[in-house]
Tab-separated table of N, CA, C and O and ligand atoms in Angstrom:
chain	number	residue	atom	x	y	z
A	5	MET	N	17.474	-6.711	3.393
A	5	MET	CA	16.228	-6.194	2.495
A	5	MET	C	15.020	-7.068	2.897
A	5	MET	O	15.103	-8.235	2.740
A	6	PRO	N	13.881	-6.341	3.145
A	6	PRO	CA	12.598	-6.955	3.386
A	6	PRO	C	12.400	-7.826	2.040
A	6	PRO	O	12.419	-7.351	0.866
A	7	ILE	N	11.510	-8.924	2.152
A	7	ILE	CA	10.868	-9.606	0.941
A	7	ILE	C	9.325	-9.352	0.861
A	7	ILE	O	8.640	-9.574	1.751
A	8	LEU	N	9.136	-8.908	-0.322
A	8	LEU	CA	7.672	-8.539	-0.594
A	8	LEU	C	7.109	-9.874	-1.442
A	8	LEU	O	7.913	-10.034	-2.471
A	9	THR	N	6.131	-10.532	-0.992
A	9	THR	CA	5.640	-11.762	-1.654
A	9	THR	C	4.342	-11.351	-2.065
A	9	THR	O	3.378	-10.855	-1.378
A	10	LEU	N	3.859	-11.438	-3.352
A	10	LEU	CA	2.594	-11.268	-4.036
A	10	LEU	C	2.007	-12.652	-4.153
A	10	LEU	O	2.600	-13.438	-4.758
A	11	GLU	N	0.888	-12.942	-3.537
A	11	GLU	CA	0.181	-14.200	-3.547
A	11	GLU	C	0.015	-14.618	-4.927
A	11	GLU	O	-0.338	-14.102	-5.797
A	12	GLY	N	0.648	-15.803	-5.206
A	12	GLY	CA	0.485	-16.383	-6.530
A	12	GLY	C	1.240	-15.758	-7.687
A	12	GLY	O	1.238	-16.103	-8.647
A	13	ALA	N	2.332	-14.736	-7.237
A	13	ALA	CA	2.920	-14.120	-8.279
A	13	ALA	C	4.450	-14.195	-8.080
A	13	ALA	O	5.177	-14.072	-8.927
A	14	GLY	N	5.010	-14.146	-6.856
A	14	GLY	CA	6.526	-14.170	-6.790
A	14	GLY	C	6.860	-13.266	-5.645
A	14	GLY	O	5.980	-12.695	-4.907
A	15	GLU	N	8.231	-13.482	-5.479
A	15	GLU	CA	8.880	-12.518	-4.228
A	15	GLU	C	9.964	-11.643	-4.878
A	15	GLU	O	10.435	-11.798	-5.868
A	16	TYR	N	9.891	-10.591	-4.121
A	16	TYR	CA	10.689	-9.486	-4.558
A	16	TYR	C	11.526	-8.838	-3.354
A	16	TYR	O	10.902	-8.601	-2.295
A	17	GLN	N	12.610	-8.464	-3.455
A	17	GLN	CA	13.408	-7.970	-2.553
A	17	GLN	C	13.251	-6.275	-2.708
A	17	GLN	O	13.232	-5.923	-3.715
A	18	VAL	N	12.996	-5.631	-1.521
A	18	VAL	CA	12.507	-4.293	-1.629
A	18	VAL	C	13.461	-3.473	-0.544
A	18	VAL	O	13.858	-3.883	0.525
A	19	PRO	N	14.032	-2.368	-0.946
A	19	PRO	CA	14.639	-1.404	-0.044
A	19	PRO	C	14.060	-1.259	1.174
A	19	PRO	O	12.699	-0.894	1.292
A	20	GLN	N	14.848	-1.352	2.279
A	20	GLN	CA	14.340	-1.101	3.477
A	20	GLN	C	13.578	0.041	3.476
A	20	GLN	O	14.123	1.251	3.416
A	21	GLY	N	12.285	0.195	4.087
A	21	GLY	CA	11.546	1.240	4.437
A	21	GLY	C	11.057	1.971	3.190
A	21	GLY	O	10.368	2.926	3.271
A	22	LYS	N	11.029	1.289	1.840
A	22	LYS	CA	10.316	1.948	0.826
A	22	LYS	C	8.785	1.739	0.977
A	22	LYS	O	8.278	0.815	1.387
A	23	ARG	N	8.224	2.802	0.544
A	23	ARG	CA	6.584	2.608	0.586
A	23	ARG	C	6.039	1.528	-0.193
A	23	ARG	O	6.601	1.163	-1.249
A	24	LEU	N	5.072	0.726	0.391
A	24	LEU	CA	4.624	-0.421	-0.290
A	24	LEU	C	4.042	0.000	-1.649
A	24	LEU	O	4.139	-0.893	-2.620
A	25	VAL	N	3.494	0.626	-1.914
A	25	VAL	CA	2.789	1.229	-3.044
A	25	VAL	C	3.804	1.309	-4.126
A	25	VAL	O	3.719	0.958	-5.282
A	26	LEU	N	4.701	1.957	-3.682
A	26	LEU	CA	5.830	1.874	-4.778
A	26	LEU	C	6.729	0.745	-4.993
A	26	LEU	O	7.364	0.517	-6.142
A	27	ALA	N	6.859	-0.284	-3.952
A	27	ALA	CA	7.418	-1.385	-4.139
A	27	ALA	C	6.561	-2.429	-4.917
A	27	ALA	O	7.187	-2.981	-6.034
A	28	LEU	N	5.262	-2.126	-5.078
A	28	LEU	CA	4.496	-2.956	-5.801
A	28	LEU	C	4.736	-2.493	-7.068
A	28	LEU	O	4.581	-3.389	-8.169
A	29	VAL	N	4.666	-1.245	-7.634
A	29	VAL	CA	4.802	-0.849	-9.079
A	29	VAL	C	6.317	-1.022	-9.392
A	29	VAL	O	6.533	-1.531	-10.360
A	30	GLU	N	7.334	-0.626	-8.646
A	30	GLU	CA	8.819	-0.587	-9.153
A	30	GLU	C	9.311	-1.841	-8.916
A	30	GLU	O	10.102	-2.249	-9.904
A	31	GLU	N	9.489	-2.545	-7.883
A	31	GLU	CA	10.016	-3.991	-7.715
A	31	GLU	C	8.993	-4.974	-8.240
A	31	GLU	O	9.500	-5.803	-9.082
A	32	ALA	N	7.865	-5.023	-8.045
A	32	ALA	CA	7.193	-6.192	-8.429
A	32	ALA	C	6.331	-6.009	-9.766
A	32	ALA	O	5.952	-6.906	-10.460
A	33	GLY	N	6.375	-4.740	-10.541
A	33	GLY	CA	5.916	-4.401	-11.765
A	33	GLY	C	4.352	-4.677	-11.759
A	33	GLY	O	3.772	-4.979	-12.882
A	34	VAL	N	3.618	-4.358	-10.599
A	34	VAL	CA	2.300	-4.523	-10.636
A	34	VAL	C	1.587	-3.046	-11.130
A	34	VAL	O	2.204	-2.152	-10.813
A	35	ASP	N	0.576	-3.317	-11.791
A	35	ASP	CA	-0.173	-1.968	-12.326
A	35	ASP	C	-1.267	-1.558	-11.148
A	35	ASP	O	-2.325	-1.359	-11.519
A	36	GLN	N	-0.610	-1.499	-9.871
A	36	GLN	CA	-1.369	-1.078	-8.783
A	36	GLN	C	-1.997	0.271	-8.872
A	36	GLN	O	-1.418	1.341	-9.290
A	37	LEU	N	-3.281	0.502	-8.800
A	37	LEU	CA	-3.957	1.688	-8.780
A	37	LEU	C	-3.557	2.655	-7.399
A	37	LEU	O	-3.168	2.031	-6.354
A	38	HIS	N	-3.317	3.697	-7.763
A	38	HIS	CA	-3.101	4.801	-6.666
A	38	HIS	C	-3.566	6.030	-7.135
A	38	HIS	O	-2.748	7.208	-7.219
A	39	ALA	N	-4.716	6.143	-7.148
A	39	ALA	CA	-5.509	7.533	-8.048
A	39	ALA	C	-5.128	8.808	-7.352
A	39	ALA	O	-5.008	9.699	-7.992
A	40	CYS	N	-5.037	8.665	-6.006
A	40	CYS	CA	-4.763	10.300	-5.287
A	40	CYS	C	-3.478	10.565	-5.157
A	40	CYS	O	-3.132	11.423	-4.443
A	41	GLY	N	-2.615	9.632	-5.692
A	41	GLY	CA	-1.305	9.917	-5.572
A	41	GLY	C	-0.673	9.496	-4.345
A	41	GLY	O	0.500	10.021	-3.906
A	42	GLY	N	-1.196	8.687	-3.476
A	42	GLY	CA	-0.624	8.180	-2.267
A	42	GLY	C	-0.979	9.078	-0.911
A	42	GLY	O	-0.103	9.134	-0.200
A	43	ASN	N	-2.142	9.815	-1.177
A	43	ASN	CA	-2.286	10.740	-0.138
A	43	ASN	C	-3.515	10.316	0.968
A	43	ASN	O	-3.995	11.251	1.593
A	44	ALA	N	-3.791	8.973	1.013
A	44	ALA	CA	-4.741	8.527	1.924
A	44	ALA	C	-6.207	9.173	1.741
A	44	ALA	O	-6.773	9.236	2.642
A	45	ARG	N	-6.445	9.185	0.347
A	45	ARG	CA	-7.764	9.825	0.118
A	45	ARG	C	-8.761	8.887	-0.760
A	45	ARG	O	-9.916	8.938	-0.564
A	46	CYS	N	-8.147	8.066	-1.739
A	46	CYS	CA	-9.052	7.317	-2.615
A	46	CYS	C	-9.172	5.968	-2.442
A	46	CYS	O	-10.078	5.441	-2.672
A	47	THR	N	-8.261	5.373	-1.686
A	47	THR	CA	-8.424	3.962	-1.097
A	47	THR	C	-8.088	2.912	-2.176
A	47	THR	O	-8.190	1.803	-2.151
A	48	THR	N	-7.661	3.519	-3.566
A	48	THR	CA	-7.515	2.467	-4.685
A	48	THR	C	-6.307	1.653	-4.662
A	48	THR	O	-6.034	0.907	-5.351
A	49	CYS	N	-5.477	2.403	-3.589
A	49	CYS	CA	-4.062	1.693	-3.384
A	49	CYS	C	-4.302	0.503	-2.440
A	49	CYS	O	-3.229	-0.240	-2.083
A	50	ARG	N	-5.575	-0.032	-2.084
A	50	ARG	CA	-5.629	-1.178	-1.219
A	50	ARG	C	-5.196	-2.439	-1.572
A	50	ARG	O	-5.168	-2.798	-2.757
A	51	VAL	N	-4.715	-3.286	-0.633
A	51	VAL	CA	-4.315	-4.514	-0.853
A	51	VAL	C	-4.877	-5.310	0.470
A	51	VAL	O	-5.133	-4.876	1.493
A	52	GLU	N	-4.925	-6.607	0.161
A	52	GLU	CA	-5.138	-7.617	1.463
A	52	GLU	C	-3.934	-8.252	1.729
A	52	GLU	O	-3.160	-8.615	1.053
A	53	PHE	N	-3.776	-8.327	3.193
A	53	PHE	CA	-2.634	-8.923	3.633
A	53	PHE	C	-2.847	-10.355	3.868
A	53	PHE	O	-3.911	-10.842	4.621
A	54	VAL	N	-1.855	-11.339	3.367
A	54	VAL	CA	-1.863	-12.644	3.623
A	54	VAL	C	-1.011	-12.849	4.878
A	54	VAL	O	-1.419	-13.802	5.734
A	55	ALA	N	0.147	-12.382	5.038
A	55	ALA	CA	0.887	-12.563	6.171
A	55	ALA	C	1.670	-11.309	6.337
A	55	ALA	O	1.888	-10.682	5.368
A	56	GLY	N	2.045	-11.049	7.656
A	56	GLY	CA	3.117	-9.947	7.701
A	56	GLY	C	2.463	-8.423	7.847
A	56	GLY	O	2.873	-7.480	7.592
A	57	GLU	N	1.135	-8.553	8.060
A	57	GLU	CA	0.345	-7.198	8.236
A	57	GLU	C	0.969	-6.328	9.136
A	57	GLU	O	1.041	-6.853	10.402
A	58	PRO	N	1.356	-5.162	8.931
A	58	PRO	CA	2.052	-4.281	9.939
A	58	PRO	C	1.014	-4.107	11.182
A	58	PRO	O	-0.280	-3.888	10.884
A	59	SER	N	1.411	-3.795	12.342
A	59	SER	CA	0.520	-3.642	13.441
A	59	SER	C	0.336	-2.327	13.603
A	59	SER	O	-0.651	-2.063	14.460
A	60	ARG	N	0.953	-1.338	13.132
A	60	ARG	CA	0.770	0.071	13.004
A	60	ARG	C	0.238	0.543	11.834
A	60	ARG	O	0.399	0.039	10.832
A	61	MET	N	-0.232	1.580	12.104
A	61	MET	CA	-0.897	2.339	10.732
A	61	MET	C	-1.240	4.026	11.062
A	61	MET	O	-0.853	4.383	11.929
A	62	THR	N	-1.157	4.641	9.990
A	62	THR	CA	-1.133	5.990	10.071
A	62	THR	C	-2.497	6.478	10.446
A	62	THR	O	-3.552	5.939	10.148
A	63	VAL	N	-2.647	7.598	11.021
A	63	VAL	CA	-4.127	8.048	11.401
A	63	VAL	C	-4.837	8.303	10.024
A	63	VAL	O	-6.053	8.146	9.968
A	64	ALA	N	-4.145	8.794	9.183
A	64	ALA	CA	-4.766	9.099	7.819
A	64	ALA	C	-5.297	7.864	7.354
A	64	ALA	O	-6.467	7.733	6.621
A	65	GLU	N	-4.816	6.649	7.391
A	65	GLU	CA	-5.205	5.400	6.765
A	65	GLU	C	-6.265	5.034	7.599
A	65	GLU	O	-7.300	4.668	7.218
A	66	ARG	N	-6.253	5.190	8.873
A	66	ARG	CA	-7.480	4.825	9.721
A	66	ARG	C	-8.540	5.487	9.515
A	66	ARG	O	-9.863	4.915	9.529
A	67	ASP	N	-8.378	6.786	9.165
A	67	ASP	CA	-9.711	7.677	9.002
A	67	ASP	C	-10.288	7.340	7.804
A	67	ASP	O	-11.470	7.228	7.590
A	68	VAL	N	-9.493	7.167	6.667
A	68	VAL	CA	-10.306	7.047	5.460
A	68	VAL	C	-10.774	5.634	5.348
A	68	VAL	O	-11.850	5.461	4.858
A	69	LEU	N	-10.156	4.530	5.839
A	69	LEU	CA	-10.787	3.143	5.731
A	69	LEU	C	-12.241	3.367	6.851
A	69	LEU	O	-12.944	2.522	6.360
A	70	ALA	N	-12.054	3.934	7.779
A	70	ALA	CA	-13.352	4.059	8.702
A	70	ALA	C	-14.514	4.932	7.912
A	70	ALA	O	-15.561	4.435	7.804
A	71	ALA	N	-14.026	5.797	7.242
A	71	ALA	CA	-15.145	6.670	6.496
A	71	ALA	C	-15.632	5.916	5.366
A	71	ALA	O	-16.887	6.110	5.030
A	72	ARG	N	-15.009	4.923	4.772
A	72	ARG	CA	-15.450	4.058	3.662
A	72	ARG	C	-15.947	2.888	4.049
A	72	ARG	O	-16.478	1.888	3.311
A	73	GLY	N	-16.037	2.604	5.334
A	73	GLY	CA	-16.460	1.273	5.847
A	73	GLY	C	-15.634	0.136	5.353
A	73	GLY	O	-16.303	-0.947	5.495
A	74	LEU	N	-14.417	0.218	5.292
A	74	LEU	CA	-13.335	-0.823	4.682
A	74	LEU	C	-12.746	-1.282	6.018
A	74	LEU	O	-12.270	-0.627	6.957
A	75	SER	N	-12.635	-2.456	6.358
A	75	SER	CA	-12.098	-3.282	7.367
A	75	SER	C	-10.925	-4.394	7.052
A	75	SER	O	-10.149	-4.677	7.953
A	76	ASP	N	-10.992	-4.915	5.915
A	76	ASP	CA	-10.352	-6.119	5.644
A	76	ASP	C	-9.121	-5.657	4.733
A	76	ASP	O	-8.529	-6.712	4.128
A	77	VAL	N	-9.107	-4.440	4.448
A	77	VAL	CA	-7.866	-4.087	3.528
A	77	VAL	C	-6.929	-3.117	4.157
A	77	VAL	O	-7.235	-2.634	5.255
A	78	ARG	N	-5.876	-2.816	3.552
A	78	ARG	CA	-4.816	-1.952	4.078
A	78	ARG	C	-4.465	-1.118	2.759
A	78	ARG	O	-4.492	-1.507	1.705
A	79	LEU	N	-3.956	0.140	3.019
A	79	LEU	CA	-3.650	1.193	2.044
A	79	LEU	C	-1.989	1.004	1.848
A	79	LEU	O	-1.395	1.453	2.623
A	80	SER	N	-1.668	0.601	0.643
A	80	SER	CA	-0.371	0.360	0.455
A	80	SER	C	0.454	1.699	0.385
A	80	SER	O	1.675	1.770	0.626
A	81	CYS	N	-0.313	2.951	0.271
A	81	CYS	CA	0.632	4.128	0.261
A	81	CYS	C	0.758	4.577	1.720
A	81	CYS	O	1.379	5.576	1.960
A	82	GLN	N	0.354	4.020	2.781
A	82	GLN	CA	0.477	4.175	4.185
A	82	GLN	C	1.220	3.042	4.752
A	82	GLN	O	1.417	3.182	5.935
A	83	ILE	N	1.806	2.337	4.015
A	83	ILE	CA	2.796	1.219	4.696
A	83	ILE	C	4.165	1.446	4.135
A	83	ILE	O	4.476	1.608	3.035
A	84	THR	N	5.220	1.052	5.051
A	84	THR	CA	6.418	0.908	4.414
A	84	THR	C	6.988	-0.499	4.687
A	84	THR	O	6.547	-1.204	5.632
A	85	CYS	N	7.774	-0.808	3.806
A	85	CYS	CA	8.280	-2.127	3.917
A	85	CYS	C	9.591	-2.179	4.586
A	85	CYS	O	10.819	-1.873	4.461
A	86	ASP	N	9.435	-2.606	5.956
A	86	ASP	CA	10.322	-2.851	7.068
A	86	ASP	C	10.459	-4.175	7.537
A	86	ASP	O	11.040	-4.322	8.505
A	87	HIS	N	9.572	-4.931	7.009
A	87	HIS	CA	9.729	-6.393	7.136
A	87	HIS	C	9.148	-7.339	6.040
A	87	HIS	O	8.549	-6.723	5.332
A	88	ASP	N	9.121	-8.749	6.134
A	88	ASP	CA	8.747	-9.444	5.265
A	88	ASP	C	7.088	-9.194	5.249
A	88	ASP	O	6.742	-9.507	6.469
A	89	MET	N	6.616	-9.099	4.078
A	89	MET	CA	5.071	-9.425	4.004
A	89	MET	C	4.401	-9.851	2.811
A	89	MET	O	5.322	-10.013	1.736
A	90	THR	N	3.555	-10.591	2.818
A	90	THR	CA	2.843	-11.078	1.868
A	90	THR	C	1.392	-10.441	1.417
A	90	THR	O	0.506	-10.546	2.623
A	91	VAL	N	1.170	-10.252	0.280
A	91	VAL	CA	-0.116	-9.473	0.041
A	91	VAL	C	-0.726	-10.098	-1.145
A	91	VAL	O	-0.161	-10.473	-2.059
A	92	ARG	N	-2.128	-9.669	-1.197
A	92	ARG	CA	-2.888	-10.142	-2.418
A	92	ARG	C	-3.264	-8.832	-3.060
A	92	ARG	O	-3.714	-8.007	-2.537
A	93	ILE	N	-2.987	-8.837	-4.554
A	93	ILE	CA	-3.429	-7.651	-5.381
A	93	ILE	C	-4.856	-7.733	-5.581
A	93	ILE	O	-5.300	-8.517	-6.300
A	94	ILE	N	-5.536	-6.656	-5.342
A	94	ILE	CA	-6.924	-6.651	-5.432
A	94	ILE	C	-7.512	-5.217	-6.132
A	94	ILE	O	-8.582	-5.212	-6.369
A	95	SER	N	-6.550	-4.221	-6.592
A	95	SER	CA	-7.020	-2.896	-7.159
A	95	SER	C	-5.883	-2.820	-8.162
A	95	SER	O	-5.092	-1.889	-7.876
A	96	ARG	N	-6.256	-3.226	-9.455
A	96	ARG	CA	-5.324	-2.885	-10.600
A	96	ARG	C	-5.866	-2.174	-11.748
A	96	ARG	O	-7.186	-1.983	-11.730
A	97	LEU	N	-4.924	-1.459	-12.400
A	97	LEU	CA	-5.462	-0.549	-13.412
A	97	LEU	C	-6.288	-1.517	-14.322
A	97	LEU	O	-7.368	-1.076	-14.960
A	98	ALA	N	-5.600	-2.645	-14.723
A	98	ALA	CA	-6.303	-3.669	-15.718
A	98	ALA	C	-7.772	-3.965	-15.125
A	98	ALA	O	-7.746	-4.440	-13.975
A	99	GLY	N	-8.646	-3.680	-15.991
A	99	GLY	CA	-9.983	-3.870	-15.662
A	99	GLY	C	-10.808	-2.875	-14.850
A	99	GLY	O	-12.031	-2.903	-14.314
A	100	SER	N	-10.157	-1.841	-14.697
A	100	SER	CA	-10.476	-0.922	-13.801
A	100	SER	C	-11.568	0.256	-14.444
A	100	SER	O	-12.256	0.918	-13.931
A	101	GLY	N	-11.180	0.444	-15.618
A	101	GLY	CA	-11.979	1.255	-16.598
A	101	GLY	C	-11.225	2.753	-16.440
A	101	GLY	O	-11.653	3.652	-17.176
A	102	ARG	N	-10.102	2.783	-15.623
A	102	ARG	CA	-9.509	4.210	-15.662
A	102	ARG	C	-8.325	4.287	-16.738
A	102	ARG	O	-7.983	3.382	-17.252
A	103	ASN	N	-8.043	5.504	-16.812
A	103	ASN	CA	-7.099	5.717	-17.985
A	103	ASN	C	-5.716	5.609	-17.480
A	103	ASN	O	-4.651	5.421	-18.456
A	104	ASP	N	-5.281	5.531	-16.141
A	104	ASP	CA	-4.133	5.663	-15.826
A	104	ASP	C	-4.230	5.391	-14.106
A	104	ASP	O	-5.153	5.348	-13.751
A	105	ALA	N	-3.146	4.705	-13.703
A	105	ALA	CA	-3.100	4.260	-12.357
A	105	ALA	C	-3.075	5.455	-11.265
A	105	ALA	O	-3.469	5.262	-9.973
A	106	GLY	N	-2.838	6.714	-11.604
A	106	GLY	CA	-2.751	7.733	-10.790
A	106	GLY	C	-1.471	8.466	-10.687
A	106	GLY	O	-0.581	8.106	-11.449
A	107	HIS	N	-1.576	9.617	-10.139
A	107	HIS	CA	-0.198	10.335	-9.799
A	107	HIS	C	0.753	9.558	-9.254
A	107	HIS	O	0.559	8.910	-8.405
A	108	GLU	N	2.093	9.849	-9.437
A	108	GLU	CA	3.028	9.130	-8.913
A	108	GLU	C	3.454	9.441	-7.659
A	108	GLU	O	3.395	10.786	-7.205
A	109	PRO	N	3.147	8.336	-6.493
A	109	PRO	CA	3.334	8.803	-5.181
A	109	PRO	C	4.771	9.290	-4.930
A	109	PRO	O	5.708	8.970	-5.542
A	110	ALA	N	4.878	10.179	-3.773
A	110	ALA	CA	6.147	10.871	-3.308
A	110	ALA	C	6.917	9.563	-2.715
A	110	ALA	O	6.275	8.501	-2.465
A	111	LYS	N	8.181	9.787	-2.519
A	111	LYS	CA	9.204	8.830	-1.981
A	111	LYS	C	8.739	8.475	-0.510
A	111	LYS	O	8.774	7.265	-0.128
A	112	GLU	N	8.132	9.514	0.038
A	112	GLU	CA	7.801	9.416	1.541
A	112	GLU	C	6.442	9.313	1.886
A	112	GLU	O	5.687	9.854	0.784
A	113	ILE	N	5.905	8.836	2.879
A	113	ILE	CA	4.402	8.570	2.968
A	113	ILE	C	3.867	10.079	3.190
A	113	ILE	O	4.469	11.058	3.919
A	114	THR	N	2.783	10.546	2.706
A	114	THR	CA	2.173	11.681	2.621
A	114	THR	C	0.702	11.257	2.932
A	114	THR	O	0.005	10.298	2.463
A	115	PRO	N	-0.030	12.183	3.767
A	115	PRO	CA	0.542	13.279	4.509
A	115	PRO	C	1.585	12.850	5.412
A	115	PRO	O	1.518	11.443	5.791
A	116	PRO	N	2.329	13.671	6.079
A	116	PRO	CA	3.221	13.218	6.983
A	116	PRO	C	2.793	12.496	8.062
A	116	PRO	O	1.670	12.735	8.719
A	117	PRO	N	3.269	11.109	8.194
A	117	PRO	CA	2.676	10.042	9.170
A	117	PRO	C	2.314	10.322	10.552
A	117	PRO	O	3.441	10.801	11.155
A	118	VAL	N	1.430	10.091	11.135
A	118	VAL	CA	1.121	9.934	12.416
A	118	VAL	C	0.958	8.620	12.997
A	118	VAL	O	-0.174	7.870	12.568
A	119	TRP	N	1.542	7.778	13.585
A	119	TRP	CA	1.631	6.486	13.753
A	119	TRP	C	0.748	6.068	14.919
A	119	TRP	O	0.896	6.613	15.901
A	120	ILE	N	-0.248	5.050	14.788
A	120	ILE	CA	-0.867	4.583	15.878
A	120	ILE	C	-0.908	3.009	15.749
A	120	ILE	O	-0.527	2.488	14.730
A	121	GLU	N	-1.175	2.258	16.928
A	121	GLU	CA	-1.243	0.810	16.820
A	121	GLU	C	-2.710	0.473	16.327
A	121	GLU	O	-3.573	1.050	16.690
A	122	LYS	N	-2.527	-0.442	15.372
A	122	LYS	CA	-3.919	-0.854	14.549
A	122	LYS	C	-4.766	-1.405	15.733
A	122	LYS	O	-4.523	-2.057	16.583
B	215	FES	S1	-5.297	6.348	-0.662
B	215	FES	FE1	-4.954	7.014	-2.711
B	215	FES	S2	-3.201	6.203	-3.151
B	215	FES	FE2	-3.400	5.115	-1.433
């Protein structure tokens, strides 16, 4: 099983292929924001990669990051845990002023992913 490491927080075993946003919430217990429910619209599921950044990304992730002018973050709702990775948590419910973290993301990446090399 892949190891998900949160910088300064710990290591967690994650089922192969699990959505990163769900691994952050369910395995690591992070109050990670995912306001749009994992649909590559809000960018609140953003994380910074310390190591193991995936070389592929979905077209939906590429497009929303470009539209928002974001270049140093990745969207955890558009990434699967298929190898070891280390991330920095930068978008939590705590301190956000929001009432909740967002709708629960589906088990599979949504919208249906079209993969490209980053
Ligand atoms: S972009 Fe909204 S949860 Fe990922």
